XYZ file of C-alpha atoms in Angstrom:
258
model
C 15.966 -2.289 -13.549
C 13.742 -5.103 -14.796
C 10.734 -6.202 -12.751
C 10.991 -9.777 -14.026
C 14.150 -10.361 -11.989
C 12.181 -10.013 -8.762
C 10.407 -12.676 -6.730
C 7.722 -10.643 -4.940
C 5.636 -11.196 -1.843
C 2.288 -9.380 -2.076
C 0.188 -8.988 1.072
C -3.572 -8.444 0.835
C -3.412 -10.304 -2.474
C -6.981 -11.569 -2.596
C -8.722 -8.416 -3.837
C -8.360 -4.795 -4.863
C -4.849 -3.537 -5.448
C -3.247 -6.753 -4.210
C -5.109 -8.879 -6.748
C -4.294 -6.378 -9.499
C -0.618 -6.510 -8.540
C -0.587 -10.299 -8.920
C -2.015 -9.981 -12.445
C 0.303 -7.173 -13.524
C 3.451 -8.721 -12.054
C 2.875 -11.994 -13.895
C 1.978 -10.199 -17.121
C 5.254 -8.290 -16.849
C 7.255 -11.491 -16.706
C 7.677 -12.309 -13.014
C 8.116 -16.066 -12.770
C 6.779 -16.523 -9.237
C 4.715 -14.475 -6.798
C 3.956 -15.236 -3.174
C 0.330 -14.212 -2.611
C -0.596 -13.561 0.999
C -4.102 -13.337 2.453
C -5.863 -14.080 5.729
C -8.340 -16.463 4.097
C -6.688 -18.881 1.694
C -10.044 -19.754 0.128
C -10.232 -16.250 -1.349
C -7.165 -17.057 -3.484
C -8.497 -20.296 -4.980
C -9.342 -18.733 -8.353
C -5.981 -16.966 -8.526
C -4.142 -20.231 -7.917
C -6.281 -22.078 -10.468
C -5.586 -19.397 -13.084
C -1.834 -19.042 -12.606
C -0.842 -22.456 -11.302
C 2.762 -22.767 -10.131
C 3.470 -19.084 -10.774
C 1.541 -18.243 -7.601
C 2.461 -19.614 -4.179
C -0.294 -19.123 -1.624
C 0.664 -17.965 1.854
C -1.718 -17.752 4.796
C -0.918 -14.303 6.096
C -2.804 -12.202 8.579
C -0.314 -9.370 9.032
C -1.482 -8.840 12.624
C -0.568 -12.437 13.506
C 3.147 -12.702 14.407
C 3.187 -16.471 13.758
C 1.792 -15.941 10.245
C 4.401 -13.266 9.537
C 7.315 -15.454 10.649
C 5.921 -18.425 8.725
C 5.529 -16.292 5.574
C 9.152 -15.173 5.791
C 10.243 -18.814 6.098
C 8.089 -19.933 3.157
C 9.203 -17.064 0.916
C 12.879 -17.646 1.602
C 13.880 -16.715 -1.964
C 11.871 -13.455 -2.103
C 13.654 -10.226 -2.998
C 10.694 -7.834 -3.123
C 8.147 -7.229 -0.365
C 5.018 -5.348 -1.437
C 3.352 -4.449 1.844
C -0.171 -3.769 0.633
C -2.606 -5.267 3.171
C -4.737 -2.607 4.813
C -8.116 -1.703 6.216
C -10.141 1.481 6.169
C -11.992 3.142 9.030
C -14.628 5.752 8.159
C -15.601 6.937 11.625
C -15.255 10.152 13.618
C -13.194 9.854 16.783
C -15.337 11.362 19.534
C -18.766 9.660 19.147
C -17.374 6.103 19.249
C -18.013 4.329 22.577
C -14.639 2.533 22.447
C -11.445 2.557 20.422
C -11.468 -1.057 19.260
C -11.874 -0.239 15.561
C -9.228 2.476 15.752
C -6.819 0.091 17.446
C -7.451 -2.579 14.803
C -6.853 -0.045 12.032
C -3.462 0.761 13.516
C -2.685 -2.937 13.994
C -3.278 -3.697 10.304
C -1.956 -0.520 8.708
C 1.078 0.139 10.919
C 2.057 -2.732 13.195
C 1.394 -5.280 10.433
C 3.861 -3.627 8.023
C 6.305 -3.162 10.905
C 6.252 -6.885 11.685
C 6.641 -7.710 7.991
C 9.690 -5.474 7.665
C 11.312 -7.020 10.722
C 10.671 -10.569 9.480
C 11.621 -10.025 5.832
C 14.690 -7.794 6.319
C 17.054 -10.777 6.718
C 15.338 -12.631 3.864
C 15.827 -9.724 1.473
C 19.406 -9.225 2.668
C 20.235 -12.883 2.054
C 18.906 -12.527 -1.503
C 21.033 -9.555 -2.456
C 19.134 -6.833 -0.622
C 16.124 -6.511 -2.871
C 13.466 -3.927 -2.178
C 10.299 -2.997 -0.327
C 7.250 -1.182 -1.646
C 5.218 0.166 1.252
C 1.653 1.034 0.201
C 0.526 4.087 2.151
C -2.185 6.487 0.908
C -2.817 10.091 -0.049
C -4.460 10.170 3.393
C -0.931 9.795 4.768
C -0.193 13.309 3.546
C -3.372 15.255 4.347
C -5.764 14.122 7.074
C -9.135 13.097 5.614
C -11.983 14.501 7.762
C -14.202 11.432 7.357
C -11.422 8.979 8.225
C -9.143 10.430 10.903
C -8.016 7.090 12.341
C -7.295 5.746 8.867
C -5.279 8.863 8.031
C -3.304 8.511 11.258
C -2.559 4.834 10.623
C -1.439 5.472 7.044
C 0.690 8.432 8.130
C 2.386 6.060 10.573
C 2.791 3.527 7.752
C 4.410 6.195 5.576
C 6.790 7.307 8.318
C 7.710 3.686 8.960
C 8.681 3.235 5.327
C 10.717 6.422 5.318
C 12.496 5.504 8.542
C 13.281 1.978 7.362
C 15.216 3.360 4.381
C 17.926 4.278 6.889
C 17.914 0.912 8.663
C 17.674 -1.217 5.521
C 20.188 0.671 3.385
C 23.224 -1.053 4.994
C 21.605 -4.387 4.043
C 21.385 -3.313 0.401
C 17.590 -3.007 0.522
C 15.847 0.011 -0.953
C 12.405 1.218 0.111
C 9.737 2.945 -1.964
C 6.572 4.329 -0.395
C 3.510 4.548 -2.648
C 0.725 7.087 -2.043
C -2.351 6.148 -4.101
C -5.403 8.395 -4.130
C -8.945 7.302 -4.885
C -9.196 4.204 -7.056
C -11.870 1.656 -7.839
C -11.881 -0.749 -4.911
C -14.322 -1.639 -2.144
C -12.560 0.801 0.187
C -13.427 3.768 -2.055
C -17.024 2.818 -2.898
C -18.454 5.656 -0.800
C -16.538 8.394 -2.636
C -18.323 9.754 -5.707
C -15.272 10.901 -7.677
C -13.551 9.695 -10.866
C -11.401 6.690 -10.038
C -8.702 4.824 -11.936
C -8.827 1.042 -11.755
C -6.754 -0.960 -9.303
C -4.908 -2.280 -12.349
C -4.004 1.271 -13.401
C -2.601 1.943 -9.929
C -0.644 -1.323 -9.954
C 0.944 -0.497 -13.312
C 1.781 3.060 -12.302
C 3.211 1.894 -8.974
C 5.494 -0.627 -10.661
C 6.559 1.953 -13.260
C 7.603 4.307 -10.464
C 9.422 1.517 -8.670
C 11.323 0.486 -11.801
C 12.315 4.117 -12.366
C 13.829 4.155 -8.878
C 11.341 6.529 -7.244
C 11.503 6.561 -3.452
C 8.076 8.223 -3.216
C 5.539 7.087 -5.801
C 2.426 9.122 -6.642
C 0.584 6.776 -9.007
C -2.486 8.818 -9.972
C -3.757 12.341 -10.515
C -5.311 12.827 -7.089
C -2.134 11.619 -5.386
C -0.056 14.035 -7.442
C -2.388 16.934 -6.632
C -2.123 16.058 -2.949
C 1.652 16.002 -3.173
C 1.590 19.384 -4.882
C -0.620 20.810 -2.124
C 1.824 19.497 0.462
C 4.694 21.278 -1.262
C 2.848 24.532 -1.896
C 0.587 24.852 1.140
C 2.206 23.048 4.045
C 0.663 25.497 6.509
C -2.849 24.662 5.303
C -2.108 20.923 5.259
C -1.011 21.082 8.898
C -3.490 23.672 10.231
C -6.701 23.275 8.198
C -6.555 19.866 6.470
C -10.341 19.634 6.005
C -10.320 22.812 3.918
C -7.351 21.546 1.902
C -9.037 18.189 1.218
C -12.296 19.860 0.144
C -10.405 22.057 -2.314
C -8.339 19.126 -3.565
C -11.450 17.072 -4.290
C -13.164 20.017 -6.026
C -10.089 20.674 -8.172
C -9.651 16.983 -8.904
C -13.212 16.423 -10.144
C -12.768 19.041 -12.891
C -9.141 18.143 -13.652
C -8.573 16.954 -17.259
C -6.757 13.871 -15.935
C -9.309 12.978 -13.259
C -9.657 9.230 -13.038
C -6.114 8.607 -14.303
């Protein structure tokens, strides 16, 4: 499979992994990318740099009108990269209300759900195409400092897995990507070795091209996957202990930061 045959839609394209994906996709020969972001002004430099290769789309994934409009604009798309997300580094009990937790779920779960519903017929009309759902290593093992984020990304992961069944008859395949720590604003508070967003983008696309349904694009993600396979009881019963051990093992791993 060649990535250059795809016409992708990338959500959350203005920074971090989304911005890196725009760069890497174009470098790999994609002729056009739809770049979605809530604030179009944040994509001005991207548009100036790439010109007609990038089509800007106003897209707040929590706004149903934006989602429907994006699907209409990107009528020739055959790859949806559902990347937009937010973090939430808060414990559950001390918070006076659940507004931030609700918003985290809106962006990380209901946003991708709305995108899949809107783009399923678009992808089907263009030969089926594919979806890459960007989850997180926090989908697999609950992170003690970010329980609401972990829950929202676990829901995102399950959504991607479930949609394989519903989208398969339309000829659409679904890959779910589980990145670990990497160098973006979301991970600034974690003092561990981190690959660049560009490294994650390249590894993600490599896994997609190879036909992987579940993509583990970095060392920490692969260690987390291994822990899930080898210590499912600990992952389910004592996730904080598992995460602490994973981080300790990762820091001294010869491929830390890759």
